[in-house]
Each structure stands twice: as C-alpha cells, then as structure tokens.
Amino acid sequence: MFKTWHQPGKILDRKNVYSGRVFAVDQLHIQTPDGLKVERDLIKTSPTITILAMTANQEVVMTSEYRAGVNSDSVSLPAGIVNPGETAEQAAKRELREETGYVAQSVTKMTRITSSEGFMDQFADLMLIGFDPADQVQKHFDKDEFVNSELVPLTQVVEWIKNGKVNTAQAVSAIGYYTMFLN
C-alpha cells in the first residue's frame, strides 16, 4: 500500500524567482518517486510553531491579530517563526512570552503539520504549553505587530471552531489533536 509514501523526488533543477521578507519562490523541475517529470513552483518559508497554552483549569490563551491574508483581525492561538538556531520548544516559550506575557512552565511537542504541501514547504510544530496565569511579564511585540490575548475556556474554543468563528488551520489542528489524543 502506498509504495512511494514518504519517498523523496529528485530535484533536477531549481531556480529562485522571488525572495521577500517572509517567503521565497523557487521554480523546480522534479522527477517524482513514481517517475513523472514535473515543473512546480515552491513557496519556501521558515519553520513555525503554533501554541496551545493552557492553564490547569483548561483555559486557553487565544489571540487576535491583524492578518494580511484575510485583511482583518483573526482570532487564533499564539504562533510564530522558529528563529535560526532555535528549537521549536525555545520558539514556543519565546513567542508565548513576547505575545502574551505568560511564562511557560512546561512545553511538549504534540505533532507537526504541513499546510498546502503541494506548493509550500511550510510546517508548523504544534506545541502544548502549561503555564500559571499569575506568572506574567511585560509583552514584547515585534515592531510590525500588535497582539491582543485573552484566556478562554477550552469548551468555548471548541464551540468557536465548531461554529467557524475560529478557522485557522493551525488552531483547528492543535485543538483537534489535543481533544482527540491528549485530553
């Protein structure tokens, strides 16, 4: 079953056609594991993390931040880019502290997801963080971001996902993974 599952293709040629602040685009000529020769455009990004930060009382840190892709504020889980030389665990602790002021007590990688793997190399490690809401420090946003955060009961977050009010792939995946396998 699925004899070529997880087998890499052979990249025959790669040409960078765009490089920007957040992503780059390469044109690839590839021989696929099943022998096809194809041309694909690949959006290259840095690795990311998405954080399910939860109190002992199952309150979840939810954030609201402007997102250009939907041209509005989006309610989701805290997330960010893994900096060069940083582990996913370190990035999760840093991003939670910067965006919300909360300090991680424990960090566990739940799983890794991909998004739009047909044309993008992006993956997100879904991280579970335990924290005490009384342990809070000053927020430290990047110069081009402003993030609002609130503690929301997990049951309410699940309802928001069910009703489509929270619909980011990473948030749905993190909450879904947690409720299916860890709760």
PDB file of C-alpha atoms in Angstrom:
ATOM      1  CA  MET A   1       0.000   0.000   0.000  1.00  0.00           C
ATOM      2  CA  PHE A   2       1.333   3.441  -0.943  1.00  0.00           C
ATOM      3  CA  LYS A   3       4.703   2.102  -2.099  1.00  0.00           C
ATOM      4  CA  THR A   4       6.160   5.603  -2.670  1.00  0.00           C
ATOM      5  CA  TRP A   5       4.924   7.034   0.650  1.00  0.00           C
ATOM      6  CA  HIS A   6       7.495   9.472   2.081  1.00  0.00           C
ATOM      7  CA  GLN A   7       9.979   8.782  -0.707  1.00  0.00           C
ATOM      8  CA  PRO A   8      11.617  11.999  -1.978  1.00  0.00           C
ATOM      9  CA  GLY A   9      11.610  13.085  -5.578  1.00  0.00           C
ATOM     10  CA  LYS A  10      14.804  14.017  -7.384  1.00  0.00           C
ATOM     11  CA  ILE A  11      15.178  17.768  -7.918  1.00  0.00           C
ATOM     12  CA  LEU A  12      16.627  18.107 -11.405  1.00  0.00           C
ATOM     13  CA  ASP A  13      16.762  21.919 -11.488  1.00  0.00           C
ATOM     14  CA  ARG A  14      15.971  24.751  -9.057  1.00  0.00           C
ATOM     15  CA  LYS A  15      15.697  28.469  -9.869  1.00  0.00           C
ATOM     16  CA  ASN A  16      14.834  31.198  -7.357  1.00  0.00           C
ATOM     17  CA  VAL A  17      12.292  33.582  -8.906  1.00  0.00           C
ATOM     18  CA  TYR A  18      11.384  35.694  -5.862  1.00  0.00           C
ATOM     19  CA  SER A  19      12.778  36.418  -2.397  1.00  0.00           C
ATOM     20  CA  GLY A  20      10.935  38.550   0.142  1.00  0.00           C
ATOM     21  CA  ARG A  21      10.840  39.194   3.890  1.00  0.00           C
ATOM     22  CA  VAL A  22       8.602  36.259   4.749  1.00  0.00           C
ATOM     23  CA  PHE A  23       8.951  33.796   1.888  1.00  0.00           C
ATOM     24  CA  ALA A  24      10.756  32.960  -1.350  1.00  0.00           C
ATOM     25  CA  VAL A  25       9.544  31.226  -4.514  1.00  0.00           C
ATOM     26  CA  ASP A  26      11.589  28.639  -6.416  1.00  0.00           C
ATOM     27  CA  GLN A  27      10.744  27.006  -9.737  1.00  0.00           C
ATOM     28  CA  LEU A  28      11.586  23.317  -9.589  1.00  0.00           C
ATOM     29  CA  HIS A  29      11.947  20.591 -12.193  1.00  0.00           C
ATOM     30  CA  ILE A  30      11.440  17.298 -10.383  1.00  0.00           C
ATOM     31  CA  GLN A  31      11.406  13.608 -11.122  1.00  0.00           C
ATOM     32  CA  THR A  32       8.744  12.230  -8.767  1.00  0.00           C
ATOM     33  CA  PRO A  33       9.152   8.898  -6.936  1.00  0.00           C
ATOM     34  CA  ASP A  34       6.724   7.315  -9.419  1.00  0.00           C
ATOM     35  CA  GLY A  35       8.796   8.511 -12.401  1.00  0.00           C
ATOM     36  CA  LEU A  36       6.936  11.612 -13.619  1.00  0.00           C
ATOM     37  CA  LYS A  37       8.899  14.688 -14.666  1.00  0.00           C
ATOM     38  CA  VAL A  38       7.056  17.779 -13.426  1.00  0.00           C
ATOM     39  CA  GLU A  39       7.554  21.519 -13.003  1.00  0.00           C
ATOM     40  CA  ARG A  40       6.392  23.060  -9.728  1.00  0.00           C
ATOM     41  CA  ASP A  41       6.561  26.445  -8.058  1.00  0.00           C
ATOM     42  CA  LEU A  42       7.551  26.115  -4.395  1.00  0.00           C
ATOM     43  CA  ILE A  43       6.911  28.736  -1.734  1.00  0.00           C
ATOM     44  CA  LYS A  44       9.745  28.453   0.799  1.00  0.00           C
ATOM     45  CA  THR A  45       9.176  29.599   4.381  1.00  0.00           C
ATOM     46  CA  SER A  46      10.783  29.338   7.783  1.00  0.00           C
ATOM     47  CA  PRO A  47       9.579  26.662  10.209  1.00  0.00           C
ATOM     48  CA  THR A  48       6.781  27.794  12.514  1.00  0.00           C
ATOM     49  CA  ILE A  49       5.169  26.872  15.802  1.00  0.00           C
ATOM     50  CA  THR A  50       1.581  27.153  16.990  1.00  0.00           C
ATOM     51  CA  ILE A  51       0.992  27.198  20.735  1.00  0.00           C
ATOM     52  CA  LEU A  52      -1.853  25.647  22.684  1.00  0.00           C
ATOM     53  CA  ALA A  53      -1.135  27.339  26.020  1.00  0.00           C
ATOM     54  CA  MET A  54      -3.462  26.099  28.717  1.00  0.00           C
ATOM     55  CA  THR A  55      -3.915  26.676  32.429  1.00  0.00           C
ATOM     56  CA  ALA A  56      -4.556  23.874  34.916  1.00  0.00           C
ATOM     57  CA  ASN A  57      -8.264  24.892  34.701  1.00  0.00           C
ATOM     58  CA  GLN A  58      -8.292  24.318  30.915  1.00  0.00           C
ATOM     59  CA  GLU A  59      -8.327  27.979  29.957  1.00  0.00           C
ATOM     60  CA  VAL A  60      -6.661  28.551  26.595  1.00  0.00           C
ATOM     61  CA  VAL A  61      -4.689  31.617  25.512  1.00  0.00           C
ATOM     62  CA  MET A  62      -6.410  32.953  22.400  1.00  0.00           C
ATOM     63  CA  THR A  63      -5.001  35.862  20.418  1.00  0.00           C
ATOM     64  CA  SER A  64      -6.364  38.394  17.984  1.00  0.00           C
ATOM     65  CA  GLU A  65      -4.021  39.905  15.425  1.00  0.00           C
ATOM     66  CA  TYR A  66      -4.352  41.586  12.032  1.00  0.00           C
ATOM     67  CA  ARG A  67      -3.558  39.178   9.188  1.00  0.00           C
ATOM     68  CA  ALA A  68      -2.969  40.433   5.653  1.00  0.00           C
ATOM     69  CA  GLY A  69      -4.182  37.189   4.037  1.00  0.00           C
ATOM     70  CA  VAL A  70      -7.735  37.811   5.265  1.00  0.00           C
ATOM     71  CA  ASN A  71      -7.346  41.611   5.648  1.00  0.00           C
ATOM     72  CA  SER A  72      -8.801  41.576   9.155  1.00  0.00           C
ATOM     73  CA  ASP A  73      -8.108  40.567  12.706  1.00  0.00           C
ATOM     74  CA  SER A  74      -8.008  36.817  13.132  1.00  0.00           C
ATOM     75  CA  VAL A  75      -8.692  35.012  16.398  1.00  0.00           C
ATOM     76  CA  SER A  76      -6.389  32.042  16.823  1.00  0.00           C
ATOM     77  CA  LEU A  77      -3.701  30.536  19.006  1.00  0.00           C
ATOM     78  CA  PRO A  78      -0.348  32.258  19.562  1.00  0.00           C
ATOM     79  CA  ALA A  79       2.127  31.362  16.817  1.00  0.00           C
ATOM     80  CA  GLY A  80       5.378  32.433  15.291  1.00  0.00           C
ATOM     81  CA  ILE A  81       8.511  31.663  13.352  1.00  0.00           C
ATOM     82  CA  VAL A  82      11.306  29.473  14.680  1.00  0.00           C
ATOM     83  CA  ASN A  83      14.429  31.632  14.502  1.00  0.00           C
ATOM     84  CA  PRO A  84      17.695  30.188  13.129  1.00  0.00           C
ATOM     85  CA  GLY A  85      19.477  28.192  15.847  1.00  0.00           C
ATOM     86  CA  GLU A  86      16.319  27.950  17.955  1.00  0.00           C
ATOM     87  CA  THR A  87      14.400  24.745  18.766  1.00  0.00           C
ATOM     88  CA  ALA A  88      10.629  24.558  18.451  1.00  0.00           C
ATOM     89  CA  GLU A  89      10.412  24.413  22.256  1.00  0.00           C
ATOM     90  CA  GLN A  90      12.528  27.556  22.645  1.00  0.00           C
ATOM     91  CA  ALA A  91      10.481  29.367  19.982  1.00  0.00           C
ATOM     92  CA  ALA A  92       7.219  28.404  21.691  1.00  0.00           C
ATOM     93  CA  LYS A  93       8.394  29.745  25.062  1.00  0.00           C
ATOM     94  CA  ARG A  94       9.696  32.944  23.456  1.00  0.00           C
ATOM     95  CA  GLU A  95       6.606  33.611  21.341  1.00  0.00           C
ATOM     96  CA  LEU A  96       4.222  32.997  24.263  1.00  0.00           C
ATOM     97  CA  ARG A  97       6.178  35.416  26.433  1.00  0.00           C
ATOM     98  CA  GLU A  98       6.516  38.074  23.697  1.00  0.00           C
ATOM     99  CA  GLU A  99       2.897  37.981  22.517  1.00  0.00           C
ATOM    100  CA  THR A 100       1.041  37.374  25.791  1.00  0.00           C
ATOM    101  CA  GLY A 101       3.436  37.959  28.681  1.00  0.00           C
ATOM    102  CA  TYR A 102       2.755  34.449  30.021  1.00  0.00           C
ATOM    103  CA  VAL A 103       5.721  32.336  31.102  1.00  0.00           C
ATOM    104  CA  ALA A 104       5.799  28.659  30.117  1.00  0.00           C
ATOM    105  CA  GLN A 105       6.137  26.086  32.893  1.00  0.00           C
ATOM    106  CA  SER A 106       6.130  23.055  30.587  1.00  0.00           C
ATOM    107  CA  VAL A 107       6.434  22.595  26.816  1.00  0.00           C
ATOM    108  CA  THR A 108       5.553  19.473  24.844  1.00  0.00           C
ATOM    109  CA  LYS A 109       5.521  19.000  21.091  1.00  0.00           C
ATOM    110  CA  MET A 110       2.182  17.442  20.152  1.00  0.00           C
ATOM    111  CA  THR A 111       2.781  16.875  16.421  1.00  0.00           C
ATOM    112  CA  ARG A 112       3.930  18.513  13.190  1.00  0.00           C
ATOM    113  CA  ILE A 113       1.536  19.585  10.451  1.00  0.00           C
ATOM    114  CA  THR A 114       2.008  20.836   6.908  1.00  0.00           C
ATOM    115  CA  SER A 115      -0.170  23.263   5.037  1.00  0.00           C
ATOM    116  CA  SER A 116      -0.623  23.280   1.270  1.00  0.00           C
ATOM    117  CA  GLU A 117       2.258  20.863   0.742  1.00  0.00           C
ATOM    118  CA  GLY A 118       1.506  20.806  -2.982  1.00  0.00           C
ATOM    119  CA  PHE A 119       3.264  24.154  -3.360  1.00  0.00           C
ATOM    120  CA  MET A 120       4.651  25.170   0.043  1.00  0.00           C
ATOM    121  CA  ASP A 121       7.369  23.724   2.301  1.00  0.00           C
ATOM    122  CA  GLN A 122       5.924  25.268   5.463  1.00  0.00           C
ATOM    123  CA  PHE A 123       5.327  23.142   8.518  1.00  0.00           C
ATOM    124  CA  ALA A 124       4.156  24.026  11.985  1.00  0.00           C
ATOM    125  CA  ASP A 125       5.061  22.201  15.163  1.00  0.00           C
ATOM    126  CA  LEU A 126       2.013  22.202  17.424  1.00  0.00           C
ATOM    127  CA  MET A 127       3.203  22.857  20.954  1.00  0.00           C
ATOM    128  CA  LEU A 128       1.337  22.312  24.231  1.00  0.00           C
ATOM    129  CA  ILE A 129       2.375  24.709  26.990  1.00  0.00           C
ATOM    130  CA  GLY A 130       1.314  24.618  30.606  1.00  0.00           C
ATOM    131  CA  PHE A 131       1.500  27.917  32.483  1.00  0.00           C
ATOM    132  CA  ASP A 132       0.266  29.767  35.563  1.00  0.00           C
ATOM    133  CA  PRO A 133      -1.720  32.892  34.595  1.00  0.00           C
ATOM    134  CA  ALA A 134      -0.418  34.644  37.730  1.00  0.00           C
ATOM    135  CA  ASP A 135       3.132  34.395  36.318  1.00  0.00           C
ATOM    136  CA  GLN A 136       3.118  37.169  33.736  1.00  0.00           C
ATOM    137  CA  VAL A 137       5.794  39.537  32.429  1.00  0.00           C
ATOM    138  CA  GLN A 138       5.724  42.514  30.075  1.00  0.00           C
ATOM    139  CA  LYS A 139       4.814  41.758  26.442  1.00  0.00           C
ATOM    140  CA  HIS A 140       7.405  42.437  23.758  1.00  0.00           C
ATOM    141  CA  PHE A 141       5.917  42.667  20.260  1.00  0.00           C
ATOM    142  CA  ASP A 142       7.856  42.767  17.007  1.00  0.00           C
ATOM    143  CA  LYS A 143       7.883  46.297  15.563  1.00  0.00           C
ATOM    144  CA  ASP A 144       5.240  45.398  12.953  1.00  0.00           C
ATOM    145  CA  GLU A 145       2.759  43.500  15.145  1.00  0.00           C
ATOM    146  CA  PHE A 146       0.220  44.083  17.895  1.00  0.00           C
ATOM    147  CA  VAL A 147      -1.451  41.108  19.534  1.00  0.00           C
ATOM    148  CA  ASN A 148      -4.407  41.050  21.909  1.00  0.00           C
ATOM    149  CA  SER A 149      -4.734  37.981  24.117  1.00  0.00           C
ATOM    150  CA  GLU A 150      -7.413  36.556  26.397  1.00  0.00           C
ATOM    151  CA  LEU A 151      -7.948  33.419  28.433  1.00  0.00           C
ATOM    152  CA  VAL A 152     -10.902  31.441  27.080  1.00  0.00           C
ATOM    153  CA  PRO A 153     -12.332  28.153  28.412  1.00  0.00           C
ATOM    154  CA  LEU A 154     -11.366  25.200  26.186  1.00  0.00           C
ATOM    155  CA  THR A 155     -15.061  24.324  25.790  1.00  0.00           C
ATOM    156  CA  GLN A 156     -15.703  27.812  24.348  1.00  0.00           C
ATOM    157  CA  VAL A 157     -12.769  27.491  21.918  1.00  0.00           C
ATOM    158  CA  VAL A 158     -14.154  24.146  20.711  1.00  0.00           C
ATOM    159  CA  GLU A 159     -17.560  25.822  20.143  1.00  0.00           C
ATOM    160  CA  TRP A 160     -15.909  28.669  18.202  1.00  0.00           C
ATOM    161  CA  ILE A 161     -14.184  26.095  15.976  1.00  0.00           C
ATOM    162  CA  LYS A 162     -17.432  24.153  15.513  1.00  0.00           C
ATOM    163  CA  ASN A 163     -19.233  27.380  14.512  1.00  0.00           C
ATOM    164  CA  GLY A 164     -16.439  28.594  12.191  1.00  0.00           C
ATOM    165  CA  LYS A 165     -15.522  31.610  14.334  1.00  0.00           C
ATOM    166  CA  VAL A 166     -12.002  30.203  14.750  1.00  0.00           C
ATOM    167  CA  ASN A 167     -10.907  28.673  11.458  1.00  0.00           C
ATOM    168  CA  THR A 168      -7.144  28.893  11.143  1.00  0.00           C
ATOM    169  CA  ALA A 169      -5.751  25.513  10.128  1.00  0.00           C
ATOM    170  CA  GLN A 170      -3.142  25.518  12.888  1.00  0.00           C
ATOM    171  CA  ALA A 171      -5.639  26.325  15.664  1.00  0.00           C
ATOM    172  CA  VAL A 172      -8.139  23.734  14.444  1.00  0.00           C
ATOM    173  CA  SER A 173      -5.325  21.176  14.197  1.00  0.00           C
ATOM    174  CA  ALA A 174      -3.879  21.935  17.648  1.00  0.00           C
ATOM    175  CA  ILE A 175      -7.240  21.877  19.425  1.00  0.00           C
ATOM    176  CA  GLY A 176      -8.314  18.807  17.451  1.00  0.00           C
ATOM    177  CA  TYR A 177      -5.090  16.936  18.238  1.00  0.00           C
ATOM    178  CA  TYR A 178      -5.343  17.827  21.920  1.00  0.00           C
ATOM    179  CA  THR A 179      -9.001  16.808  22.249  1.00  0.00           C
ATOM    180  CA  MET A 180      -8.552  13.568  20.263  1.00  0.00           C
ATOM    181  CA  PHE A 181      -5.300  12.307  21.748  1.00  0.00           C
ATOM    182  CA  LEU A 182      -4.339  14.142  24.951  1.00  0.00           C
ATOM    183  CA  ASN A 183      -7.494  15.233  26.765  1.00  0.00           C
TER     184      ASN A 183
END
